[in-house]
CSV table of C-alpha atoms in Angstrom, one decimal:
chain,number,residue,atom,x,y,z
A,1255,MET,CA,-26.6,10.7,-27.8
A,1256,ARG,CA,-27.6,12.6,-24.7
A,1257,ILE,CA,-27.3,10.6,-21.5
A,1258,LEU,CA,-28.6,11.6,-18.1
A,1259,ILE,CA,-26.3,10.1,-15.4
A,1260,SER,CA,-27.0,10.4,-11.7
A,1261,ALA,CA,-24.6,9.4,-8.9
A,1262,GLY,CA,-25.2,10.8,-5.5
A,1263,GLU,CA,-22.1,9.8,-3.4
A,1264,ALA,CA,-18.4,9.2,-3.7
A,1265,SER,CA,-18.4,5.5,-4.7
A,1266,GLY,CA,-21.3,6.0,-7.2
A,1267,GLU,CA,-19.6,8.9,-9.0
A,1268,MET,CA,-16.3,6.9,-9.2
A,1269,TYR,CA,-18.3,4.1,-10.9
A,1270,GLY,CA,-20.1,6.8,-13.0
A,1271,ALA,CA,-16.7,8.2,-14.3
A,1272,GLN,CA,-15.6,4.6,-15.1
A,1273,LEU,CA,-18.8,3.8,-16.9
A,1274,MET,CA,-18.7,7.1,-19.0
A,1275,GLU,CA,-15.2,6.2,-20.3
A,1276,ALA,CA,-16.3,2.6,-21.0
A,1277,LEU,CA,-19.4,3.8,-22.9
A,1278,ARG,CA,-17.3,6.2,-25.0
A,1279,GLY,CA,-15.0,3.3,-25.9
A,1280,THR,CA,-17.8,0.8,-26.6
A,1281,LEU,CA,-19.9,3.3,-28.7
A,1282,HIS,CA,-16.7,4.2,-30.7
A,1283,HIS,CA,-16.2,0.5,-31.6
A,1284,VAL,CA,-19.8,0.2,-32.5
A,1285,GLY,CA,-19.6,3.3,-34.6
A,1286,THR,CA,-16.7,1.9,-36.5
A,1287,GLY,CA,-18.4,-1.5,-36.8
A,1288,ALA,CA,-15.5,-3.3,-35.1
A,1289,HIS,CA,-16.4,-6.6,-33.5
A,1290,THR,CA,-20.1,-5.8,-33.3
A,1291,ARG,CA,-23.2,-7.9,-33.8
A,1292,PRO,CA,-25.8,-6.8,-36.3
A,1293,ALA,CA,-28.1,-5.6,-33.5
A,1294,GLU,CA,-25.3,-3.5,-32.0
A,1295,GLN,CA,-24.5,-2.0,-35.4
A,1296,SER,CA,-27.9,-0.3,-35.5
A,1297,SER,CA,-26.5,1.9,-32.6
A,1298,ALA,CA,-23.5,3.1,-34.7
A,1299,LYS,CA,-25.0,6.7,-34.9
A,1300,LEU,CA,-25.0,6.9,-31.1
A,1301,ALA,CA,-21.2,7.3,-30.9
A,1302,GLN,CA,-19.8,10.3,-28.9
A,1303,PRO,CA,-22.3,10.6,-26.0
A,1304,PHE,CA,-22.9,13.7,-24.1
A,1305,PHE,CA,-23.4,13.2,-20.3
A,1306,PHE,CA,-25.1,15.5,-17.9
A,1307,GLY,CA,-26.6,15.0,-14.4
A,1308,VAL,CA,-25.5,14.4,-10.8
A,1309,GLY,CA,-22.0,13.8,-9.8
A,1310,GLY,CA,-18.8,15.1,-8.4
A,1311,THR,CA,-15.2,15.8,-9.2
A,1312,ARG,CA,-14.4,12.5,-10.9
A,1313,MET,CA,-17.4,12.7,-13.2
A,1314,ARG,CA,-16.8,16.3,-14.0
A,1315,ASP,CA,-13.2,15.3,-15.0
A,1316,ALA,CA,-14.5,12.5,-17.0
A,1317,GLY,CA,-16.6,15.0,-19.1
A,1318,CYS,CA,-20.0,15.1,-17.3
A,1319,ASP,CA,-21.9,18.5,-17.2
A,1320,ILE,CA,-22.7,18.5,-13.6
A,1321,VAL,CA,-26.2,19.8,-12.9
A,1322,VAL,CA,-26.3,18.8,-9.2
A,1323,ASP,CA,-23.1,18.3,-7.2
A,1324,ALA,CA,-23.0,15.1,-5.4
A,1325,GLN,CA,-21.8,16.8,-2.2
A,1326,GLU,CA,-25.2,18.4,-1.9
A,1327,LEU,CA,-26.9,15.0,-1.6
A,1328,SER,CA,-24.5,13.7,1.0
A,1329,VAL,CA,-26.9,12.6,3.8
A,1330,VAL,CA,-27.4,9.2,5.4
A,1331,GLY,CA,-30.0,7.4,7.4
A,1332,ILE,CA,-33.8,7.7,7.6
A,1333,THR,CA,-34.0,10.6,10.0
A,1334,GLU,CA,-31.3,12.4,8.3
A,1335,ILE,CA,-32.9,12.3,5.0
A,1336,VAL,CA,-36.2,13.6,6.4
A,1337,GLY,CA,-34.3,16.6,7.8
A,1338,HIS,CA,-32.9,17.4,4.3
A,1339,LEU,CA,-36.0,16.8,2.3
A,1340,PRO,CA,-36.6,20.5,1.2
A,1341,LYS,CA,-33.1,20.7,-0.1
A,1342,ILE,CA,-33.2,17.3,-1.8
A,1343,TRP,CA,-36.6,18.1,-3.4
A,1344,ARG,CA,-35.2,21.4,-4.8
A,1345,LEU,CA,-32.1,19.6,-6.3
A,1346,PHE,CA,-34.4,16.9,-7.7
A,1347,HIS,CA,-36.5,19.4,-9.5
A,1348,ARG,CA,-33.5,21.2,-10.8
A,1349,LEU,CA,-32.3,17.9,-12.4
A,1350,ILE,CA,-35.7,17.0,-13.9
A,1351,ALA,CA,-36.1,20.6,-15.4
A,1352,GLU,CA,-32.7,20.1,-17.0
A,1353,ALA,CA,-33.7,16.8,-18.4
A,1354,ASP,CA,-36.9,18.2,-19.8
A,1355,ARG,CA,-34.8,20.8,-21.5
A,1356,ARG,CA,-32.1,18.5,-22.9
A,1357,LYS,CA,-34.4,15.5,-23.6
A,1358,PRO,CA,-31.9,12.6,-22.9
A,1359,ASP,CA,-32.0,9.4,-25.0
A,1360,LEU,CA,-31.1,7.3,-22.1
A,1361,ALA,CA,-30.9,7.7,-18.2
A,1362,ILE,CA,-28.4,5.8,-16.0
A,1363,VAL,CA,-28.9,6.0,-12.3
A,1364,ILE,CA,-26.2,4.8,-9.9
A,1365,ASP,CA,-26.8,3.7,-6.3
A,1366,SER,CA,-28.4,6.3,-4.0
A,1367,PRO,CA,-31.9,4.9,-4.1
A,1368,ALA,CA,-33.6,7.6,-2.0
A,1369,PHE,CA,-32.9,10.0,-4.8
A,1370,ASN,CA,-32.4,7.9,-7.9
A,1371,TRP,CA,-35.5,5.8,-7.9
A,1372,ARG,CA,-37.5,9.1,-8.2
A,1373,VAL,CA,-35.2,10.1,-11.1
A,1374,ALA,CA,-35.9,6.7,-12.7
A,1375,ARG,CA,-39.7,7.1,-12.3
A,1376,GLN,CA,-39.7,10.6,-13.9
A,1377,MET,CA,-37.5,9.4,-16.8
A,1378,LYS,CA,-39.7,6.4,-17.4
A,1379,LYS,CA,-42.8,8.5,-17.4
A,1380,ARG,CA,-41.1,10.6,-20.2
A,1381,GLY,CA,-40.4,7.4,-22.3
A,1382,VAL,CA,-36.7,7.5,-21.5
A,1383,PRO,CA,-35.1,4.0,-21.1
A,1384,VAL,CA,-33.6,3.7,-17.6
A,1385,VAL,CA,-30.6,1.6,-16.6
A,1386,TYR,CA,-29.9,1.2,-12.9
A,1387,TYR,CA,-26.2,0.5,-12.3
A,1388,VAL,CA,-25.2,-0.6,-8.8
A,1389,CYS,CA,-28.7,-1.4,-7.7
A,1390,PRO,CA,-30.2,-0.6,-4.3
A,1391,GLN,CA,-29.6,-3.3,-1.7
A,1392,PHE,CA,-33.3,-4.2,-1.4
A,1393,TRP,CA,-32.2,-7.8,-0.7
A,1394,ALA,CA,-31.0,-6.4,2.7
A,1395,TRP,CA,-34.1,-4.5,3.8
A,1396,ARG,CA,-37.4,-3.3,2.4
A,1397,GLN,CA,-37.6,-6.2,-0.2
A,1398,GLY,CA,-41.1,-5.0,-1.2
A,1399,ARG,CA,-39.4,-2.0,-2.9
A,1400,VAL,CA,-38.2,-4.3,-5.7
A,1401,ARG,CA,-41.4,-3.4,-7.4
A,1402,LEU,CA,-39.9,0.0,-8.1
A,1403,LEU,CA,-37.2,-1.6,-10.2
A,1404,ARG,CA,-39.7,-3.8,-12.1
A,1405,LYS,CA,-41.8,-0.8,-12.8
A,1406,TYR,CA,-39.3,2.0,-13.6
A,1407,VAL,CA,-36.1,0.3,-14.7
A,1408,ASP,CA,-35.4,-1.4,-18.1
A,1409,LYS,CA,-32.2,-3.0,-17.1
A,1410,ALA,CA,-30.6,-3.6,-13.7
A,1411,LEU,CA,-26.8,-4.0,-13.7
A,1412,VAL,CA,-25.8,-5.6,-10.4
A,1413,ILE,CA,-22.3,-5.7,-8.9
A,1414,PHE,CA,-22.6,-8.5,-6.4
A,1415,PRO,CA,-22.9,-12.1,-7.5
A,1416,PHE,CA,-25.9,-13.1,-5.3
A,1417,GLU,CA,-27.9,-10.1,-6.6
A,1418,GLU,CA,-28.7,-11.3,-10.1
A,1419,LYS,CA,-30.7,-14.3,-9.0
A,1420,PHE,CA,-32.5,-12.3,-6.2
A,1421,TYR,CA,-33.7,-9.7,-8.7
A,1422,ARG,CA,-34.5,-12.0,-11.5
A,1423,ASP,CA,-36.5,-14.2,-9.3
A,1424,ARG,CA,-38.7,-11.1,-8.6
A,1425,GLY,CA,-39.2,-10.1,-12.2
A,1426,VAL,CA,-36.4,-7.6,-12.7
A,1427,ASN,CA,-34.3,-7.7,-15.9
A,1428,ALA,CA,-31.0,-8.0,-14.0
A,1429,GLU,CA,-27.4,-8.9,-15.0
A,1430,PHE,CA,-24.3,-9.4,-12.9
A,1431,VAL,CA,-21.5,-7.5,-14.6
A,1432,GLY,CA,-18.9,-7.8,-11.8
A,1433,HIS,CA,-17.9,-5.2,-9.2
A,1434,PRO,CA,-16.2,-2.1,-10.5
A,1435,LEU,CA,-13.4,-2.5,-8.1
A,1436,ALA,CA,-12.8,-6.2,-8.7
A,1437,ASP,CA,-9.6,-5.8,-10.7
A,1438,LEU,CA,-8.2,-2.8,-8.9
A,1439,ALA,CA,-4.4,-2.8,-9.4
A,1440,ARG,CA,-2.1,-1.8,-6.6
A,1441,PRO,CA,-1.0,1.7,-6.9
A,1442,ALA,CA,2.4,2.3,-8.6
A,1443,VAL,CA,3.7,4.6,-5.9
A,1444,THR,CA,6.2,3.0,-3.6
A,1445,ARG,CA,5.9,3.1,0.2
A,1446,GLU,CA,8.9,5.4,0.4
A,1447,GLU,CA,7.5,7.7,-2.2
A,1448,TYR,CA,4.2,7.9,-0.5
A,1449,ALA,CA,5.8,8.5,2.8
A,1450,ALA,CA,7.8,11.4,1.4
A,1451,GLN,CA,4.7,12.9,-0.2
A,1452,HIS,CA,2.7,12.9,3.1
A,1453,GLY,CA,5.2,13.2,5.9
A,1454,LEU,CA,4.9,9.7,7.0
A,1455,VAL,CA,7.6,7.5,8.4
A,1456,SER,CA,8.1,4.5,6.2
A,1457,SER,CA,9.5,2.4,8.9
A,1458,LYS,CA,6.4,2.6,11.1
A,1459,PRO,CA,3.2,0.5,10.6
A,1460,TRP,CA,0.3,2.7,9.1
A,1461,ILE,CA,-3.4,2.4,9.9
A,1462,THR,CA,-5.9,3.8,7.4
A,1463,LEU,CA,-9.0,5.3,8.9
A,1464,MET,CA,-12.1,5.7,6.6
A,1465,PRO,CA,-15.0,7.2,8.5
A,1466,GLY,CA,-17.4,7.4,5.4
A,1467,SER,CA,-18.1,9.5,2.3
A,1468,ARG,CA,-21.0,11.6,3.8
A,1469,VAL,CA,-20.8,14.3,6.3
A,1470,LYS,CA,-23.3,12.8,8.7
A,1471,GLU,CA,-21.4,9.4,8.5
A,1472,VAL,CA,-18.1,11.1,9.3
A,1473,ARG,CA,-19.6,13.0,12.3
A,1474,MET,CA,-21.1,9.8,13.6
A,1475,ASN,CA,-18.1,7.5,13.1
A,1476,LEU,CA,-14.9,9.5,13.2
A,1477,PRO,CA,-14.8,10.6,16.8
A,1478,GLU,CA,-14.9,7.0,18.1
A,1479,ILE,CA,-12.4,5.9,15.4
A,1480,LEU,CA,-10.0,8.6,16.7
A,1481,ARG,CA,-10.5,7.5,20.2
A,1482,ALA,CA,-9.5,4.0,19.1
A,1483,ALA,CA,-6.4,5.5,17.4
A,1484,ASP,CA,-5.4,7.2,20.7
A,1485,LEU,CA,-5.6,3.9,22.5
A,1486,LEU,CA,-3.2,2.1,20.1
A,1487,GLU,CA,0.5,1.9,20.3
A,1488,SER,CA,2.5,5.2,19.7
A,1489,GLU,CA,4.7,3.7,17.0
A,1490,LEU,CA,1.7,3.5,14.6
A,1491,GLU,CA,0.9,6.3,12.2
A,1492,PHE,CA,-2.6,7.1,11.0
A,1493,ILE,CA,-3.9,8.2,7.6
A,1494,ILE,CA,-7.4,9.4,6.7
A,1495,PRO,CA,-8.1,9.6,2.9
A,1496,VAL,CA,-10.6,12.4,2.6
A,1497,ALA,CA,-13.5,11.4,0.2
A,1498,PRO,CA,-14.2,13.8,-2.6
A,1499,THR,CA,-17.8,14.3,-1.3
A,1500,ILE,CA,-16.5,15.7,2.0
A,1501,SER,CA,-14.9,19.0,2.7
A,1502,LYS,CA,-11.4,18.6,4.3
A,1503,SER,CA,-12.5,21.2,6.9
A,1504,VAL,CA,-15.0,18.7,8.3
A,1505,ILE,CA,-12.2,16.2,9.0
A,1506,THR,CA,-9.9,18.8,10.3
A,1507,GLU,CA,-12.5,20.1,12.7
A,1508,LEU,CA,-13.0,16.7,14.2
A,1509,THR,CA,-9.3,15.7,14.4
A,1510,GLN,CA,-8.3,19.0,16.0
A,1511,SER,CA,-11.0,18.8,18.6
A,1512,ARG,CA,-9.4,15.8,20.3
A,1513,HIS,CA,-7.4,16.1,23.6
A,1514,THR,CA,-4.6,13.7,22.6
A,1515,VAL,CA,-1.9,14.4,20.0
A,1516,VAL,CA,-1.6,11.1,18.0
A,1517,PRO,CA,-0.7,12.6,14.5
A,1518,ILE,CA,-3.3,12.1,11.8
A,1519,HIS,CA,-2.2,12.6,8.1
A,1520,LEU,CA,-4.9,13.6,5.7
A,1521,VAL,CA,-4.5,12.4,2.1
A,1522,SER,CA,-6.7,12.7,-1.1
A,1523,ASP,CA,-6.4,9.1,-2.5
A,1524,SER,CA,-7.5,6.0,-0.6
A,1525,LEU,CA,-5.8,3.2,-2.6
A,1526,PRO,CA,-2.2,4.0,-1.8
A,1527,ALA,CA,-3.1,4.4,1.8
A,1528,LEU,CA,-4.9,1.1,1.9
A,1529,ALA,CA,-2.2,-0.7,-0.2
A,1530,HIS,CA,0.7,0.4,2.1
A,1531,SER,CA,-1.1,0.2,5.5
A,1532,ARG,CA,-0.9,-2.6,8.0
A,1533,ALA,CA,-4.5,-2.5,8.9
A,1534,GLY,CA,-7.7,-0.4,8.6
A,1535,ILE,CA,-10.6,1.0,10.6
A,1536,ILE,CA,-13.3,1.4,7.9
A,1537,ALA,CA,-16.9,2.5,7.9
A,1538,SER,CA,-19.4,0.2,6.2
A,1539,GLY,CA,-19.6,0.9,2.5
A,1540,THR,CA,-17.6,0.8,-0.6
A,1541,ALA,CA,-14.4,1.5,1.2
A,1542,THR,CA,-14.6,-1.9,2.7
A,1543,VAL,CA,-14.5,-3.4,-0.8
A,1544,GLU,CA,-11.5,-1.2,-1.7
A,1545,ALA,CA,-9.7,-2.5,1.3
A,1546,ALA,CA,-10.5,-6.1,0.3
A,1547,MET,CA,-9.1,-5.5,-3.2
A,1548,MET,CA,-5.9,-4.2,-1.6
A,1549,GLU,CA,-6.0,-7.3,0.7
A,1550,LEU,CA,-5.8,-5.1,3.8
A,1551,PRO,CA,-7.1,-6.6,7.1
A,1552,PHE,CA,-9.5,-4.2,8.7
A,1553,VAL,CA,-12.3,-3.8,11.2
A,1554,MET,CA,-15.6,-2.6,9.9
A,1555,VAL,CA,-17.4,-0.1,11.9
A,1556,TYR,CA,-20.7,1.9,11.7
A,1557,ARG,CA,-23.0,4.1,13.7
A,1558,VAL,CA,-26.2,5.9,12.9
A,1559,THR,CA,-28.6,7.9,15.1
A,1560,PRO,CA,-30.5,5.8,17.7
A,1561,LEU,CA,-33.8,6.5,15.9
A,1562,THR,CA,-32.4,5.4,12.5
A,1563,TYR,CA,-31.0,2.3,14.0
A,1564,LEU,CA,-34.3,1.5,15.9
A,1565,LEU,CA,-36.3,1.9,12.7
A,1566,GLY,CA,-33.9,0.0,10.5
A,1567,ARG,CA,-33.0,-3.0,12.7
A,1568,TRP,CA,-36.4,-4.7,12.4
A,1569,THR,CA,-36.2,-4.6,8.6
A,1570,VAL,CA,-32.6,-5.8,8.0
A,1571,LYS,CA,-32.8,-9.2,6.4
A,1572,VAL,CA,-29.0,-10.2,6.1
A,1573,PRO,CA,-26.7,-12.0,8.5
A,1574,HIS,CA,-23.8,-9.6,8.1
A,1575,PHE,CA,-23.3,-5.8,7.7
A,1576,ALA,CA,-19.9,-5.8,6.0
A,1577,MET,CA,-20.1,-6.4,2.3
A,1578,VAL,CA,-17.1,-8.7,2.2
A,1579,ASN,CA,-18.7,-10.8,4.8
A,1580,LEU,CA,-21.9,-11.0,2.8
A,1581,VAL,CA,-20.1,-12.0,-0.4
A,1582,ALA,CA,-18.0,-14.6,1.4
A,1583,GLY,CA,-21.0,-16.0,3.3
A,1584,GLU,CA,-19.0,-15.8,6.6
A,1585,GLU,CA,-17.3,-13.4,8.8
A,1586,VAL,CA,-14.0,-12.5,7.2
A,1587,VAL,CA,-13.6,-9.2,9.1
A,1588,MET,CA,-14.9,-8.1,12.5
A,1589,GLU,CA,-18.1,-6.0,12.4
A,1590,LEU,CA,-18.6,-3.5,15.2
A,1591,VAL,CA,-21.9,-1.7,14.7
A,1592,GLN,CA,-23.8,0.8,16.9
A,1593,HIS,CA,-23.4,-0.2,20.5
A,1594,ASP,CA,-20.7,-2.7,19.8
A,1595,PHE,CA,-18.7,0.1,18.1
A,1596,THR,CA,-16.5,1.3,20.9
A,1597,ALA,CA,-12.9,2.6,20.8
A,1598,GLU,CA,-11.8,-0.2,23.2
A,1599,ARG,CA,-13.2,-3.0,21.0
A,1600,VAL,CA,-11.8,-1.5,17.8
A,1601,ALA,CA,-8.3,-1.1,19.4
A,1602,SER,CA,-8.4,-4.6,20.7
A,1603,GLU,CA,-9.3,-6.1,17.3
A,1604,ILE,CA,-6.7,-4.0,15.5
A,1605,ARG,CA,-4.0,-5.3,17.9
A,1606,GLU,CA,-5.2,-8.9,16.8
A,1607,ILE,CA,-4.7,-8.4,13.1
A,1608,ILE,CA,-1.6,-6.3,12.9
A,1609,PRO,CA,1.0,-9.0,13.8
A,1610,ASP,CA,1.8,-11.9,11.4
A,1611,GLY,CA,0.2,-15.1,12.4
A,1612,PRO,CA,-2.8,-17.3,11.9
A,1613,ARG,CA,-5.4,-14.6,12.6
A,1614,ARG,CA,-4.0,-12.1,10.0
A,1615,GLU,CA,-3.4,-14.9,7.4
A,1616,LYS,CA,-7.1,-16.1,7.8
A,1617,VAL,CA,-8.4,-12.5,7.2
A,1618,ILE,CA,-6.2,-12.0,4.1
A,1619,ALA,CA,-7.2,-15.5,2.7
A,1620,GLY,CA,-10.9,-14.5,3.1
A,1621,LEU,CA,-10.4,-11.1,1.3
A,1622,ARG,CA,-8.6,-12.9,-1.6
A,1623,ARG,CA,-11.6,-15.3,-1.9
A,1624,VAL,CA,-13.9,-12.2,-2.0
A,1625,LYS,CA,-11.9,-10.7,-4.8
A,1626,GLN,CA,-12.4,-13.8,-6.9
A,1627,LEU,CA,-16.2,-13.9,-6.3
A,1628,LEU,CA,-16.6,-10.1,-7.1
A,1629,ALA,CA,-14.8,-10.5,-10.5
A,1630,GLY,CA,-17.3,-13.1,-11.7
A,1631,GLU,CA,-16.7,-16.1,-13.8
A,1632,GLN,CA,-17.4,-14.7,-17.3
A,1633,ASP,CA,-15.3,-12.3,-19.3
A,1634,ARG,CA,-12.5,-12.3,-16.8
A,1635,ASN,CA,-10.4,-10.2,-19.2
A,1636,LEU,CA,-13.0,-7.5,-19.4
A,1637,HIS,CA,-13.4,-4.8,-16.6
A,1638,PRO,CA,-16.9,-4.6,-15.1
A,1639,ALA,CA,-17.4,-1.1,-16.5
A,1640,PRO,CA,-16.9,-2.2,-20.1
A,1641,ARG,CA,-19.2,-5.2,-19.4
A,1642,ALA,CA,-21.8,-2.8,-18.1
A,1643,ALA,CA,-21.3,-0.5,-21.2
A,1644,ARG,CA,-21.7,-3.4,-23.6
A,1645,SER,CA,-25.0,-4.3,-21.9
A,1646,ILE,CA,-26.2,-0.8,-22.1
A,1647,VAL,CA,-25.4,-0.5,-25.8
A,1648,GLN,CA,-27.1,-3.8,-26.5
A,1649,LEU,CA,-30.2,-2.6,-24.7
A,1650,GLY,CA,-30.2,0.5,-26.8
A,1651,ALA,CA,-29.8,-1.5,-30.0
A,1652,HIS,CA,-32.6,-3.9,-29.2
A,1653,ARG,CA,-34.9,-1.0,-28.4
A,1654,GLN,CA,-34.0,0.6,-31.8
A,1655,LEU,CA,-34.8,-2.6,-33.6
A,1656,SER,CA,-38.1,-3.0,-31.8
A,1657,GLU,CA,-39.1,0.6,-32.7
A,1658,ASN,CA,-38.1,0.1,-36.4
A,1659,ARG,CA,-40.2,-3.1,-36.8
């Protein structure tokens, strides 16, 4: 079975790697006939899928033949995308040409709507069934674009509990499968081991800084985050997990351009940093969910270009920017966006949530509630990726039965 899979940024390719492994496991069980329904058994011949498409290191390590590297698609914002259109268009045509050569049996697109809805459209035109995993957040803005999912997507697998009803009410075949990060376990590495690995002092409080997974995000967010770090107490230590879609040199350039000397430790994995830190300063995105899973109090920050903000502010239709606040239905963590995102306000909020007390306890209680909501009520013993894989296999089986009738 040939599967085109397209994930254009760090979080998407992490979910893609998880889904690839889950699909292999699910199709293996189908192939052996273990615990399968008759409809699923018709997909037995589809075991051992071959994946190709758009991704990064994680998906490559999981066995995907990378046609377009996700780093090449790392742009953000309306005006930024316009500036990169020639490059994006070239990469898009490279992927479609490869799809025409390999003729996939299924296409799975993950997040990155600016690129992936066009992939979905081209695959649908070629008669290839399309699954959208981690759907675009059209409920937040540009709700009219839901028509794209109705027209080009056979199945929408959504990861936030409120999304299923939103999309189903608008005619999309949507299913909530749980958030892929909902059952993240705390890393096994101890605080002392982690400190020794990265030159940290285990007796000091650590603050994790996560400026984003795309170059433009990092350049917009990191300088002010670093200014906030410089305003905080000297006994703190600061960690920046470098996203796999970002070159370490980008982070190094920005950290070394500062006039102060608060040490910044660059690491490769975010979860140990989040698990062992006292607080975080985290850009809006998947990293905020990772922090919630580790029950780490944090401040959410974000900044885009003035023109992007001006064009987007009139179309945003949600009461919160931070995903944990949207899921909870209230402000669990402080949001500092655009003009409110200043080093002074960030530092002030971090000082509020570092010490033990009612404020910190309230934030942690809210994050625990978000964890429960993201896991979903059904199949609690099954990770969201296998749930998604099972739904994809069922979709393929039903299509086969329909074609055979």
